[in-house]
Amino acid sequence: GAVVSQHPSRVICKSGTSVKIECRSLDFQATTMFWYRQFPKQSLMLMATSNEGSKATYEQGVEKDKFLINHASLTLSTLTVTSAHPEDSSFYICSANGGQGRYYGYTFGSGTRLTVV
Amino acid sequence: AQSVTQLDSQVPVFEEAPVELRCNYSSSVSVYLFWYVQYPNQGLQLLLKYLSGSTLVKGINGFEAEFNKSQTSFHLRKPSVHISDTAEYFCAVSDGETSGSRLTFGEGTQLTVNP
């Protein structure tokens, strides 16, 4: 089945530094990947749609200069949290849709717990 | 526009009891529905999905769901739950059938199975 690998699973960084999160589709090509943010005890909030070879599409209210998304290949998308602050601490999850027809469906990475101190 | 409403934020049940987690949706386009489970500090795992065909969908871990178009519902059921089913469950609807189609999630239901 489709597998999405997300790395790192946990990261602690100092306020003001940048953190990069990687999302890889291991056994399928993902022209589109999605980045979500999840606060404790809440649902997933779509941050942006990452398109291979073009600019990401950000949801309203998401700072594109704060959350840089790069989708350089059909199997890799990255989210960089720039100049991180404690309020950026959250659980970030990526996903991709790797199927067509009856195999249509979204596969999620295992998530990244970001803590900014 | 589409939306998903999960009617119960928390569902406590005893082990081996049946459970139903309720989900209602609204969508102006063709409906593709999903149920996901999330364990603490992990990503989402697909339980089952409805794309077309039979309205009764069977998934992993003994779960099943029934698509009811007239009631715009997609409730998740399991006849006998285990302690290990304790987790957060999310219902979601897709706005299309392409790889770029977006998922809209419900607020989630915390299922707690007590011994």
CSV table of C-alpha atoms in Angstrom, one decimal:
chain,number,residue,atom,x,y,z
A,1,GLY,CA,0.0,0.0,0.0
A,2,ALA,CA,0.9,3.7,-0.2
A,3,VAL,CA,3.4,4.8,2.4
A,4,VAL,CA,4.3,8.3,3.4
A,5,SER,CA,7.4,8.9,5.5
A,6,GLN,CA,7.7,12.1,7.6
A,7,HIS,CA,10.8,13.1,9.4
A,8,PRO,CA,11.7,14.1,12.1
A,9,SER,CA,9.1,12.7,14.4
A,10,ARG,CA,10.1,15.1,17.2
A,11,VAL,CA,12.1,18.3,17.2
A,12,ILE,CA,13.0,20.9,19.8
A,13,CYS,CA,14.4,24.2,18.6
A,14,LYS,CA,15.3,27.5,20.1
A,15,SER,CA,13.2,30.5,19.4
A,16,GLY,CA,14.3,32.4,16.3
A,17,THR,CA,15.8,29.4,14.5
A,18,SER,CA,14.3,27.5,11.5
A,19,VAL,CA,13.2,23.9,11.3
A,20,LYS,CA,12.7,21.8,8.2
A,21,ILE,CA,10.2,18.9,8.1
A,22,GLU,CA,10.4,16.4,5.3
A,23,CYS,CA,7.6,14.4,3.8
A,24,ARG,CA,8.3,11.6,1.3
A,25,SER,CA,6.1,9.3,-0.6
A,26,LEU,CA,8.0,6.0,-0.6
A,27,ASP,CA,6.2,3.9,-3.2
A,28,PHE,CA,4.1,6.3,-5.3
A,29,GLN,CA,4.4,9.6,-7.0
A,30,ALA,CA,2.6,12.5,-5.3
A,31,THR,CA,2.0,15.5,-7.5
A,32,THR,CA,0.2,17.0,-4.6
A,33,MET,CA,0.9,16.9,-0.9
A,34,PHE,CA,-0.9,18.5,1.9
A,35,TRP,CA,0.4,20.0,5.1
A,36,TYR,CA,-1.7,20.1,8.3
A,37,ARG,CA,-1.3,21.5,11.7
A,38,GLN,CA,-3.0,20.0,14.7
A,39,PHE,CA,-3.4,21.6,18.1
A,40,PRO,CA,-4.0,19.4,21.2
A,41,LYS,CA,-7.5,17.8,21.3
A,42,GLN,CA,-8.4,19.4,18.0
A,43,SER,CA,-8.9,18.4,14.4
A,44,LEU,CA,-6.5,18.8,11.6
A,45,MET,CA,-6.2,22.3,10.0
A,46,LEU,CA,-5.1,22.4,6.4
A,47,MET,CA,-2.2,24.8,6.1
A,48,ALA,CA,-1.3,24.5,2.5
A,49,THR,CA,-1.4,22.4,-0.6
A,50,SER,CA,2.0,21.6,-2.0
A,51,ASN,CA,2.3,21.2,-5.8
A,52,GLU,CA,5.3,19.6,-7.5
A,53,GLY,CA,7.2,22.1,-9.5
A,54,SER,CA,5.1,25.1,-8.6
A,55,LYS,CA,4.3,27.3,-5.7
A,56,ALA,CA,2.2,26.0,-2.8
A,57,THR,CA,-1.3,27.2,-2.2
A,58,TYR,CA,-1.8,28.5,1.3
A,59,GLU,CA,-5.0,28.5,3.2
A,60,GLN,CA,-6.3,31.8,4.5
A,61,GLY,CA,-4.6,33.1,7.5
A,62,VAL,CA,-1.4,31.0,7.0
A,63,GLU,CA,1.7,33.0,6.7
A,64,LYS,CA,3.5,31.9,3.6
A,65,ASP,CA,6.7,33.6,4.7
A,66,LYS,CA,6.6,31.8,8.0
A,67,PHE,CA,5.8,28.4,6.6
A,68,LEU,CA,7.9,27.8,3.5
A,69,ILE,CA,6.9,24.8,1.4
A,70,ASN,CA,9.0,23.3,-1.3
A,71,HIS,CA,7.9,20.4,-3.5
A,72,ALA,CA,10.9,19.8,-5.7
A,73,SER,CA,10.2,16.3,-6.8
A,74,LEU,CA,7.3,13.9,-7.1
A,75,THR,CA,8.3,12.1,-3.9
A,76,LEU,CA,9.4,14.9,-1.6
A,77,SER,CA,7.8,17.9,0.0
A,78,THR,CA,9.4,20.0,2.8
A,79,LEU,CA,7.9,22.4,5.3
A,80,THR,CA,10.3,24.9,6.8
A,81,VAL,CA,9.1,26.9,9.9
A,82,THR,CA,11.2,30.0,9.7
A,83,SER,CA,12.1,32.1,12.7
A,84,ALA,CA,10.2,29.8,15.0
A,85,HIS,CA,8.4,31.1,18.1
A,86,PRO,CA,6.8,29.2,20.9
A,87,GLU,CA,3.4,29.8,19.4
A,88,ASP,CA,4.5,27.7,16.4
A,89,SER,CA,4.8,24.7,18.7
A,90,SER,CA,2.4,22.1,17.4
A,91,PHE,CA,1.9,18.8,15.7
A,92,TYR,CA,2.5,19.0,11.9
A,93,ILE,CA,1.2,16.2,9.6
A,94,CYS,CA,1.6,15.7,5.8
A,95,SER,CA,-0.4,13.6,3.5
A,96,ALA,CA,-0.6,12.6,-0.1
A,97,ASN,CA,-3.1,10.9,-2.4
A,98,GLY,CA,-1.5,8.1,-4.2
A,99,GLY,CA,-4.3,6.2,-5.8
A,100,GLN,CA,-6.8,6.4,-8.6
A,101,GLY,CA,-10.2,4.8,-9.0
A,102,ARG,CA,-10.8,2.2,-6.3
A,103,TYR,CA,-7.4,2.9,-4.8
A,104,TYR,CA,-8.1,6.6,-4.3
A,105,GLY,CA,-7.3,7.7,-0.8
A,106,TYR,CA,-5.0,9.8,1.3
A,107,THR,CA,-2.0,8.5,3.2
A,108,PHE,CA,-0.7,10.4,6.1
A,109,GLY,CA,2.8,10.7,7.5
A,110,SER,CA,3.4,9.9,11.2
A,111,GLY,CA,3.6,13.6,12.2
A,112,THR,CA,6.2,15.9,13.6
A,113,ARG,CA,6.0,17.3,17.1
A,114,LEU,CA,7.6,20.7,17.1
A,115,THR,CA,8.5,22.3,20.4
A,116,VAL,CA,10.0,25.8,20.3
A,117,VAL,CA,11.7,26.9,23.5
B,1,ALA,CA,-18.5,24.0,0.0
B,2,GLN,CA,-18.4,20.9,2.1
B,3,SER,CA,-18.5,20.2,5.8
B,4,VAL,CA,-18.4,17.4,8.2
B,5,THR,CA,-20.1,17.2,11.6
B,6,GLN,CA,-19.2,14.6,14.2
B,7,LEU,CA,-22.0,14.6,16.6
B,8,ASP,CA,-20.2,13.3,19.6
B,9,SER,CA,-16.9,14.7,20.9
B,10,GLN,CA,-16.4,11.9,23.4
B,11,VAL,CA,-17.8,8.4,23.5
B,12,PRO,CA,-17.0,6.2,26.5
B,13,VAL,CA,-17.9,2.5,26.3
B,14,PHE,CA,-17.1,-0.7,28.1
B,15,GLU,CA,-15.0,-3.4,26.5
B,16,GLU,CA,-16.9,-5.8,24.3
B,17,ALA,CA,-19.8,-3.4,23.9
B,18,PRO,CA,-20.9,-2.2,20.5
B,19,VAL,CA,-20.2,1.3,19.5
B,20,GLU,CA,-21.4,3.8,16.9
B,21,LEU,CA,-19.6,7.0,16.0
B,22,ARG,CA,-21.8,9.4,14.2
B,23,CYS,CA,-20.8,11.6,11.2
B,24,ASN,CA,-23.0,13.8,9.0
B,25,TYR,CA,-21.7,15.6,6.0
B,26,SER,CA,-22.8,18.3,3.5
B,27,SER,CA,-21.4,18.4,0.0
B,28,SER,CA,-22.4,20.0,-3.3
B,29,VAL,CA,-20.4,17.6,-5.4
B,30,SER,CA,-19.9,13.8,-5.6
B,31,VAL,CA,-19.1,12.4,-2.2
B,32,TYR,CA,-16.1,10.5,-1.1
B,33,LEU,CA,-16.1,9.7,2.6
B,34,PHE,CA,-13.4,8.5,4.9
B,35,TRP,CA,-12.9,7.4,8.5
B,36,TYR,CA,-9.4,7.7,10.1
B,37,VAL,CA,-8.1,6.7,13.5
B,38,GLN,CA,-5.4,8.6,15.3
B,39,TYR,CA,-3.4,7.2,18.2
B,40,PRO,CA,-1.6,9.7,20.5
B,41,ASN,CA,1.4,11.5,18.8
B,42,GLN,CA,0.8,9.6,15.6
B,43,GLY,CA,-0.5,10.4,12.1
B,44,LEU,CA,-3.8,9.2,10.8
B,45,GLN,CA,-4.5,5.7,9.7
B,46,LEU,CA,-7.3,4.9,7.2
B,47,LEU,CA,-10.0,2.7,8.7
B,48,LEU,CA,-12.3,2.6,5.6
B,49,LYS,CA,-13.6,4.7,2.7
B,50,TYR,CA,-16.7,5.1,0.6
B,51,LEU,CA,-16.1,5.9,-3.0
B,52,SER,CA,-19.0,4.3,-4.8
B,53,GLY,CA,-20.9,1.0,-4.9
B,54,SER,CA,-22.2,-0.8,-1.9
B,55,THR,CA,-23.3,1.6,0.8
B,56,LEU,CA,-22.0,-0.8,3.6
B,57,VAL,CA,-18.2,-0.5,3.8
B,58,LYS,CA,-16.1,-2.8,5.8
B,59,GLY,CA,-12.7,-1.6,7.0
B,60,ILE,CA,-9.8,-2.7,9.2
B,61,ASN,CA,-10.0,-3.8,12.8
B,62,GLY,CA,-13.6,-5.0,12.6
B,63,PHE,CA,-15.0,-1.5,11.8
B,64,GLU,CA,-17.7,-0.8,9.2
B,65,ALA,CA,-19.7,2.2,8.1
B,66,GLU,CA,-22.8,2.8,6.1
B,67,PHE,CA,-23.3,5.5,3.6
B,68,ASN,CA,-26.8,7.0,3.8
B,69,LYS,CA,-27.3,9.5,1.1
B,70,SER,CA,-30.8,10.5,2.1
B,71,GLN,CA,-29.7,11.3,5.7
B,72,THR,CA,-26.2,12.5,4.6
B,73,SER,CA,-24.6,10.3,7.1
B,74,PHE,CA,-21.6,8.0,7.3
B,75,HIS,CA,-21.7,6.5,10.8
B,76,LEU,CA,-18.9,4.2,12.0
B,77,ARG,CA,-19.8,1.0,13.9
B,78,LYS,CA,-18.1,-1.9,15.6
B,79,PRO,CA,-20.0,-4.7,17.2
B,80,SER,CA,-17.5,-5.4,20.0
B,81,VAL,CA,-14.8,-3.0,21.0
B,82,HIS,CA,-11.4,-3.6,22.6
B,83,ILE,CA,-9.3,-1.6,25.0
B,84,SER,CA,-6.9,-1.1,22.0
B,85,ASP,CA,-9.6,0.8,20.1
B,86,THR,CA,-9.2,3.7,22.4
B,87,ALA,CA,-8.2,6.6,20.1
B,88,GLU,CA,-9.4,9.7,18.3
B,89,TYR,CA,-11.6,9.0,15.2
B,90,PHE,CA,-12.0,11.5,12.4
B,91,CYS,CA,-14.6,11.5,9.6
B,92,ALA,CA,-13.6,13.3,6.4
B,93,VAL,CA,-15.1,14.1,3.0
B,94,SER,CA,-13.1,14.8,-0.2
B,95,ASP,CA,-14.1,17.5,-2.6
B,96,GLY,CA,-13.2,15.5,-5.7
B,97,GLU,CA,-11.5,12.4,-7.1
B,98,THR,CA,-8.2,13.8,-8.2
B,99,SER,CA,-4.9,13.7,-6.3
B,100,GLY,CA,-5.3,17.5,-5.6
B,101,SER,CA,-8.7,17.2,-4.1
B,102,ARG,CA,-8.8,18.3,-0.5
B,103,LEU,CA,-10.1,16.6,2.6
B,104,THR,CA,-12.4,18.3,5.0
B,105,PHE,CA,-12.3,16.8,8.5
B,106,GLY,CA,-14.8,16.7,11.3
B,107,GLU,CA,-13.8,17.8,14.8
B,108,GLY,CA,-13.1,14.2,15.9
B,109,THR,CA,-14.6,11.8,18.4
B,110,GLN,CA,-12.5,10.5,21.3
B,111,LEU,CA,-13.5,6.8,21.8
B,112,THR,CA,-12.5,5.6,25.3
B,113,VAL,CA,-12.9,1.9,25.9
B,114,ASN,CA,-13.0,1.0,29.6
B,115,PRO,CA,-12.5,-2.4,31.1
